[in-house]
Amino acid sequence: MSETGPPIPELAESVAYVRELGKPTVADVLRDARAAGRLALQPRCGVGSHAQMTTLLQDLERHARPDILTLTIDSYTRLKQFDTARRVLERNPADLNGYPLVTHGWERGRQLNEAVAAPLEIRHGTPDARLLFEVTVASGITSFEGGGISYNLPYCKDIPLAESLAAWRDVDARCGELARHGLVVDRETFGTLTAVLVPPSISLAISVLEAVAAAREGVRCISVAYPQGGHFEQDVAALRAIPELAARYLPAGLEVHAVLHEFMGVFPKQRPHAEDLILYGALVARLGGASKLISKTYQEAHGIPDTRANIDGLLLASRANSPLLDFITLDEDRIGTELEWILREVAEIVEPILSTADLHKAIPIAFEEGRLDIPFSASRSARSAIIPRRAGDGAIRYFATGALPFSARTRRHHEQSLAAGGESRLGDMVKGLTSDINYFLGIFGENTNGSTNNCTNSSTGGSAVGDIVAEHSTAETPVAPS
């Protein structure tokens, strides 16, 4: 017996189970969606109770027909606190902020798989996901989110990058082994990172490094997920950058899909405003050529959404697939300019690291030296010396680039874009960052004074910007999983 109950089956048995299940894999769904020119839709969802998780998945499928369904994993499981997860599950499953798959075990994982027609993905936030991945595979689940950088730095304070990279190397190697057995597991990067004003080139650079590392271990399908920043042309350009980056840095024959996370920051409180933002994000995904959209709900500002809100969010986002929207035209010159800068910045960040002999050694060194960095990180492994700001048009730029290896031309581009800001004092910076984070509240004219608005599914809420600027957050376990 293992911590998951009955012994985990051999890989060959799990591969045979997936074939016998008769449903498409996530890789199949993404491939078909891209070929059809439509956007695959996926909600977030995860509760502690097995019975309630089953009902939740079935209700979402019955009423909204998402292409892919999610098991969001609880925080205890993410930190390998399996005994605690079991105690909480036995006491009151509602106290868990996700589904404890390791505790429930792979047999129950298969029950969930068999309860719905759509394939499942595991979303979690785990620095060391090896046991969770083994249970995932035994459950017949064919997509697994995360990576050694993106599932460490936004979530954990003291876990060394070398440890999380080594653990995720094992996960990717296992995916390679599964591919040799004939089962392609989609591996999705978590480009959302801290979810607060993440510059596109930082998100994509981290995803490129994780994707290269995964491909070297034999992963055959990679979804590169990007967080909607809020500026239409910049977001469309970032999504369009993904296939170009794949062509530059990843081996031929690897399936690569662009994925958009709908806005992960402070959401409007009023339902009409929230729904405007949901549809806006879905249009960004479609026009950016994404294969998949991770949806949001009108309840984001108030807490974890209920089933009805999740269904309504999916149905609203699905309108982006309407053929009646083919009349929409874009400012292709502006998108092309943004794309050119994004590709330049990513190259300046990743190419010195990719040129080293050992990627897994080079990445921690680059973070230690500040040549890799992410904003507002909970981890001591990141300097968080880069400070993002919004330009006057809403695009996310670099106010401070820290030790990122940007050229003088790149730095000058961001300085010129932000020239109208002019804050020099800490108080001005805090006020400006708060305004940038509350961007959509300002657009909709919602009052931000004394707001209790939160970022339900993000890693860092962004409500205590003064604390972030003065001394970066050290929260070890985010309230809600990705």
Short mmCIF file of C-alpha atoms in Angstrom, two decimals, residues 114-423:
data_model
loop_
_atom_site.label_atom_id
_atom_site.label_comp_id
_atom_site.label_asym_id
_atom_site.label_seq_id
_atom_site.Cartn_x
_atom_site.Cartn_y
_atom_site.Cartn_z
CA GLU A 114 -15.36 8.24 -16.05
CA ALA A 115 -18.07 10.60 -14.76
CA VAL A 116 -17.60 13.10 -17.61
CA ALA A 117 -16.91 13.03 -21.33
CA ALA A 118 -14.34 15.84 -21.38
CA PRO A 119 -10.69 15.08 -20.55
CA LEU A 120 -9.26 16.45 -17.31
CA GLU A 121 -6.28 18.59 -16.38
CA ILE A 122 -4.58 18.92 -13.00
CA ARG A 123 -3.97 22.52 -11.87
CA HIS A 124 -2.13 22.91 -8.60
CA GLY A 125 0.99 24.95 -7.67
CA THR A 126 3.33 22.25 -6.44
CA PRO A 127 7.14 22.68 -6.29
CA ASP A 128 7.59 18.90 -6.06
CA ALA A 129 4.76 17.26 -7.96
CA ARG A 130 6.20 13.80 -8.47
CA LEU A 131 3.74 11.79 -6.37
CA LEU A 132 0.82 13.92 -7.53
CA PHE A 133 1.85 13.25 -11.12
CA GLU A 134 2.02 9.50 -10.57
CA VAL A 135 -1.52 9.54 -9.17
CA THR A 136 -2.59 11.77 -12.08
CA VAL A 137 -1.30 9.28 -14.64
CA ALA A 138 -2.87 6.34 -12.83
CA SER A 139 -6.17 8.27 -12.85
CA GLY A 140 -6.00 8.50 -16.64
CA ILE A 141 -5.72 12.31 -16.57
CA THR A 142 -3.87 13.63 -19.61
CA SER A 143 -2.77 17.18 -18.81
CA PHE A 144 -0.60 18.52 -15.99
CA GLU A 145 0.16 22.16 -15.30
CA GLY A 146 3.31 23.68 -13.82
CA GLY A 147 7.07 23.78 -13.85
CA GLY A 148 10.15 24.07 -11.69
CA ILE A 149 10.18 27.88 -11.84
CA SER A 150 6.54 28.84 -12.21
CA TYR A 151 5.28 26.49 -9.48
CA ASN A 152 7.93 27.59 -7.02
CA LEU A 153 8.61 31.33 -7.10
CA PRO A 154 4.99 32.57 -6.99
CA TYR A 155 4.02 30.17 -4.21
CA CYS A 156 6.91 29.36 -1.87
CA LYS A 157 9.36 31.28 0.28
CA ASP A 158 12.30 28.99 0.99
CA ILE A 159 12.31 26.08 -1.48
CA PRO A 160 15.53 26.25 -3.56
CA LEU A 161 15.06 26.45 -7.29
CA ALA A 162 17.52 23.60 -7.82
CA GLU A 163 15.19 21.30 -5.85
CA SER A 164 12.00 22.23 -7.70
CA LEU A 165 13.75 22.08 -11.08
CA ALA A 166 15.06 18.59 -10.29
CA ALA A 167 11.60 17.40 -9.20
CA TRP A 168 9.96 18.74 -12.34
CA ARG A 169 12.72 17.23 -14.46
CA ASP A 170 11.55 13.85 -13.14
CA VAL A 171 7.94 14.71 -14.03
CA ASP A 172 8.94 15.67 -17.56
CA ALA A 173 11.08 12.54 -17.93
CA ARG A 174 8.03 10.50 -16.91
CA CYS A 175 6.04 12.27 -19.62
CA GLY A 176 8.74 11.28 -22.08
CA GLU A 177 8.42 7.68 -20.96
CA LEU A 178 4.64 7.84 -21.38
CA ALA A 179 5.09 9.25 -24.89
CA ARG A 180 7.26 6.26 -25.76
CA HIS A 181 4.38 4.07 -24.54
CA GLY A 182 2.05 5.94 -26.91
CA LEU A 183 0.37 8.35 -24.47
CA VAL A 184 1.04 12.07 -24.95
CA VAL A 185 0.46 14.08 -21.78
CA ASP A 186 -0.03 17.80 -22.33
CA ARG A 187 2.32 19.82 -20.13
CA GLU A 188 1.10 23.35 -19.51
CA THR A 189 3.39 26.12 -18.29
CA PHE A 190 2.13 28.58 -15.67
CA GLY A 191 3.13 31.83 -17.35
CA THR A 192 0.75 33.70 -15.06
CA LEU A 193 3.48 33.67 -12.35
CA THR A 194 2.49 36.15 -9.60
CA ALA A 195 -0.45 37.41 -11.69
CA VAL A 196 0.25 41.07 -10.82
CA LEU A 197 1.38 43.28 -13.72
CA VAL A 198 3.50 40.53 -15.27
CA PRO A 199 5.36 41.94 -18.30
CA PRO A 200 4.75 39.73 -21.36
CA SER A 201 8.44 39.05 -21.98
CA ILE A 202 8.96 37.80 -18.40
CA SER A 203 5.99 35.43 -18.65
CA LEU A 204 7.10 34.10 -22.01
CA ALA A 205 10.79 33.87 -21.10
CA ILE A 206 10.03 31.68 -18.08
CA SER A 207 7.72 29.53 -20.21
CA VAL A 208 10.38 29.16 -22.90
CA LEU A 209 12.92 27.95 -20.36
CA GLU A 210 10.49 25.47 -18.82
CA ALA A 211 9.37 24.29 -22.26
CA VAL A 212 12.95 23.73 -23.45
CA ALA A 213 13.70 21.79 -20.26
CA ALA A 214 10.55 19.68 -20.75
CA ALA A 215 11.25 18.99 -24.41
CA ARG A 216 14.76 17.77 -23.58
CA GLU A 217 13.18 15.16 -21.30
CA GLY A 218 10.85 13.89 -24.03
CA VAL A 219 7.64 15.90 -23.51
CA ARG A 220 5.73 15.95 -26.83
CA CYS A 221 2.92 18.46 -26.18
CA ILE A 222 3.42 21.80 -24.40
CA SER A 223 0.81 24.47 -23.73
CA VAL A 224 2.34 27.88 -23.12
CA ALA A 225 -0.05 29.81 -20.90
CA TYR A 226 0.00 33.60 -20.87
CA PRO A 227 -1.89 35.89 -18.45
CA GLN A 228 -4.10 38.58 -19.96
CA GLY A 229 -2.48 41.90 -19.06
CA GLY A 230 -5.31 44.17 -20.12
CA HIS A 231 -3.95 45.91 -23.23
CA PHE A 232 -5.56 44.40 -26.32
CA GLU A 233 -2.74 44.76 -28.86
CA GLN A 234 -0.04 43.78 -26.39
CA ASP A 235 -1.94 40.67 -25.31
CA VAL A 236 -2.70 39.61 -28.89
CA ALA A 237 0.97 40.12 -29.76
CA ALA A 238 2.08 38.01 -26.77
CA LEU A 239 -0.15 35.13 -27.84
CA ARG A 240 1.09 35.39 -31.43
CA ALA A 241 4.65 35.35 -30.13
CA ILE A 242 4.23 31.82 -28.75
CA PRO A 243 4.43 29.90 -32.06
CA GLU A 244 7.34 32.10 -33.15
CA LEU A 245 9.21 31.39 -29.93
CA ALA A 246 8.47 27.69 -30.33
CA ALA A 247 9.95 27.75 -33.83
CA ARG A 248 13.08 29.49 -32.51
CA TYR A 249 13.78 27.50 -29.38
CA LEU A 250 11.93 24.17 -29.43
CA PRO A 251 12.55 21.07 -31.53
CA ALA A 252 10.57 20.43 -34.69
CA GLY A 253 7.66 18.06 -34.31
CA LEU A 254 6.77 19.22 -30.80
CA GLU A 255 3.13 20.29 -30.43
CA VAL A 256 2.93 23.77 -28.89
CA HIS A 257 -0.32 25.53 -28.04
CA ALA A 258 -0.97 29.08 -26.89
CA VAL A 259 -3.26 29.39 -23.85
CA LEU A 260 -4.75 32.55 -22.34
CA HIS A 261 -5.63 32.94 -18.68
CA GLU A 262 -8.40 35.51 -18.50
CA PHE A 263 -7.45 38.51 -16.38
CA MET A 264 -5.97 37.29 -13.08
CA GLY A 265 -5.83 40.66 -11.34
CA VAL A 266 -8.38 42.75 -9.46
CA PHE A 267 -11.74 42.05 -11.05
CA PRO A 268 -14.69 44.46 -11.22
CA LYS A 269 -17.27 43.94 -8.50
CA GLN A 270 -20.37 44.69 -10.55
CA ARG A 271 -21.60 41.79 -12.64
CA PRO A 272 -22.06 43.70 -15.94
CA HIS A 273 -18.52 45.05 -15.71
CA ALA A 274 -17.09 41.63 -14.84
CA GLU A 275 -18.91 40.07 -17.77
CA ASP A 276 -17.60 42.75 -20.11
CA LEU A 277 -14.10 41.80 -19.01
CA ILE A 278 -14.78 38.07 -19.47
CA LEU A 279 -15.95 38.57 -23.07
CA TYR A 280 -13.06 40.95 -23.71
CA GLY A 281 -10.57 38.30 -22.59
CA ALA A 282 -12.21 35.65 -24.76
CA LEU A 283 -11.91 37.92 -27.80
CA VAL A 284 -8.22 38.48 -27.02
CA ALA A 285 -7.74 34.71 -26.96
CA ARG A 286 -9.52 34.16 -30.25
CA LEU A 287 -7.82 37.00 -32.11
CA GLY A 288 -4.45 36.08 -30.66
CA GLY A 289 -4.76 32.56 -32.05
CA ALA A 290 -4.89 30.76 -28.70
CA SER A 291 -5.87 27.11 -28.67
CA LYS A 292 -7.44 27.37 -25.20
CA LEU A 293 -8.92 29.86 -22.75
CA ILE A 294 -9.00 29.48 -18.96
CA SER A 295 -12.25 31.21 -18.05
CA LYS A 296 -13.30 33.57 -15.26
CA THR A 297 -16.60 34.41 -13.58
CA TYR A 298 -18.54 37.49 -12.49
CA GLN A 299 -17.97 36.47 -8.86
CA GLU A 300 -14.16 36.80 -8.95
CA ALA A 301 -14.20 39.97 -6.83
CA HIS A 302 -16.25 38.37 -4.07
CA GLY A 303 -14.68 34.96 -3.42
CA ILE A 304 -14.50 31.49 -4.91
CA PRO A 305 -17.24 31.29 -7.57
CA ASP A 306 -20.17 28.93 -7.32
CA THR A 307 -21.19 26.44 -10.00
CA ARG A 308 -23.77 28.70 -11.63
CA ALA A 309 -21.26 31.54 -12.01
CA ASN A 310 -18.71 29.14 -13.51
CA ILE A 311 -21.30 27.90 -16.02
CA ASP A 312 -22.31 31.44 -16.95
CA GLY A 313 -18.66 32.45 -17.38
CA LEU A 314 -18.02 29.54 -19.73
CA LEU A 315 -21.15 30.26 -21.77
CA LEU A 316 -20.22 33.92 -22.09
CA ALA A 317 -16.63 33.15 -23.11
CA SER A 318 -17.88 30.66 -25.69
CA ARG A 319 -19.45 33.59 -27.62
CA ALA A 320 -15.95 34.41 -28.83
CA ASN A 321 -16.25 31.37 -31.12
CA SER A 322 -19.19 32.90 -33.00
CA PRO A 323 -18.67 33.21 -36.77
CA LEU A 324 -20.49 36.56 -36.58
CA LEU A 325 -17.34 38.09 -35.08
CA ASP A 326 -15.29 37.58 -38.23
CA PHE A 327 -15.86 41.25 -39.12
CA ILE A 328 -13.49 42.40 -36.35
CA THR A 329 -10.33 44.03 -37.65
CA LEU A 330 -7.25 44.86 -35.61
CA ASP A 331 -4.49 47.42 -35.62
CA GLU A 332 -1.98 45.05 -37.17
CA ASP A 333 0.77 47.67 -37.25
CA ARG A 334 0.50 48.19 -33.50
CA ILE A 335 0.38 44.44 -32.87
CA GLY A 336 3.41 43.96 -35.10
CA THR A 337 5.37 46.56 -33.14
CA GLU A 338 4.45 44.95 -29.81
CA LEU A 339 5.35 41.52 -31.19
CA GLU A 340 8.75 42.74 -32.34
CA TRP A 341 9.58 44.12 -28.90
CA ILE A 342 8.33 41.02 -27.07
CA LEU A 343 10.44 38.71 -29.24
CA ARG A 344 13.49 40.95 -28.76
CA GLU A 345 13.09 41.06 -24.97
CA VAL A 346 12.55 37.32 -24.64
CA ALA A 347 15.65 36.66 -26.73
CA GLU A 348 17.75 39.00 -24.60
CA ILE A 349 16.59 37.20 -21.45
CA VAL A 350 16.74 33.53 -22.47
CA GLU A 351 19.50 33.19 -25.05
CA PRO A 352 22.42 33.65 -22.63
CA ILE A 353 20.89 30.93 -20.42
CA LEU A 354 20.07 28.55 -23.26
CA SER A 355 23.66 28.81 -24.47
CA THR A 356 24.99 27.20 -21.27
CA ALA A 357 25.90 23.55 -20.96
CA ASP A 358 23.48 22.73 -18.11
CA LEU A 359 20.12 24.49 -18.16
CA HIS A 360 19.11 23.25 -14.71
CA LYS A 361 22.25 24.74 -13.17
CA ALA A 362 22.11 27.94 -15.20
CA ILE A 363 18.58 28.91 -14.18
CA PRO A 364 19.20 29.19 -10.40
CA ILE A 365 22.43 31.08 -11.04
CA ALA A 366 20.61 33.51 -13.33
CA PHE A 367 17.99 34.16 -10.65
CA GLU A 368 20.68 34.63 -8.02
CA GLU A 369 22.37 37.21 -10.22
CA GLY A 370 19.08 38.87 -11.21
CA ARG A 371 19.45 38.04 -14.91
CA LEU A 372 16.17 36.17 -14.42
CA ASP A 373 13.55 37.74 -12.18
CA ILE A 374 9.82 38.03 -11.63
CA PRO A 375 7.89 40.87 -9.99
CA PHE A 376 6.41 40.63 -6.49
CA SER A 377 7.67 37.11 -5.81
CA ALA A 378 7.07 35.32 -2.52
CA SER A 379 10.36 33.47 -2.92
CA ARG A 380 13.78 34.41 -1.64
CA SER A 381 15.18 32.87 -4.82
CA ALA A 382 13.96 35.87 -6.84
CA ARG A 383 15.20 39.40 -6.33
CA SER A 384 11.92 40.93 -7.54
CA ALA A 385 14.00 43.97 -8.47
CA ILE A 386 11.99 44.56 -11.62
CA ILE A 387 9.08 46.95 -11.21
CA PRO A 388 6.34 46.88 -13.85
CA ARG A 389 4.08 49.84 -14.57
CA ARG A 390 1.32 50.63 -17.02
CA ALA A 391 1.94 53.15 -19.75
CA GLY A 392 -0.71 55.75 -20.50
CA ASP A 393 -2.44 53.40 -22.94
CA GLY A 394 -2.56 50.54 -20.41
CA ALA A 395 0.30 48.45 -21.80
CA ILE A 396 2.57 46.86 -19.18
CA ARG A 397 6.14 48.17 -19.30
CA TYR A 398 9.27 47.98 -17.14
CA PHE A 399 9.71 50.94 -14.77
CA ALA A 400 12.81 49.23 -13.37
CA THR A 401 14.58 46.35 -15.11
CA GLY A 402 16.84 45.28 -12.25
CA ALA A 403 19.69 43.15 -13.58
CA LEU A 404 17.78 41.75 -16.57
CA PRO A 405 20.24 41.59 -19.50
CA PHE A 406 18.35 44.09 -21.63
CA SER A 407 20.09 46.14 -24.27
CA ALA A 408 20.22 49.93 -24.02
CA ARG A 409 17.70 50.09 -26.85
CA THR A 410 15.22 47.94 -24.94
CA ARG A 411 15.59 49.95 -21.74
CA ARG A 412 15.15 53.18 -23.68
CA HIS A 413 11.94 51.84 -25.25
CA HIS A 414 10.39 51.29 -21.81
CA GLU A 415 11.65 54.60 -20.43
CA GLN A 416 10.12 56.48 -23.33
CA SER A 417 6.84 54.58 -23.04
CA LEU A 418 6.56 55.47 -19.35
CA ALA A 419 7.95 59.01 -19.62
CA ALA A 420 4.62 60.59 -18.72
CA GLY A 421 4.49 58.87 -15.31
CA GLY A 422 7.14 60.83 -13.45
CA GLU A 423 6.82 59.34 -9.95
#
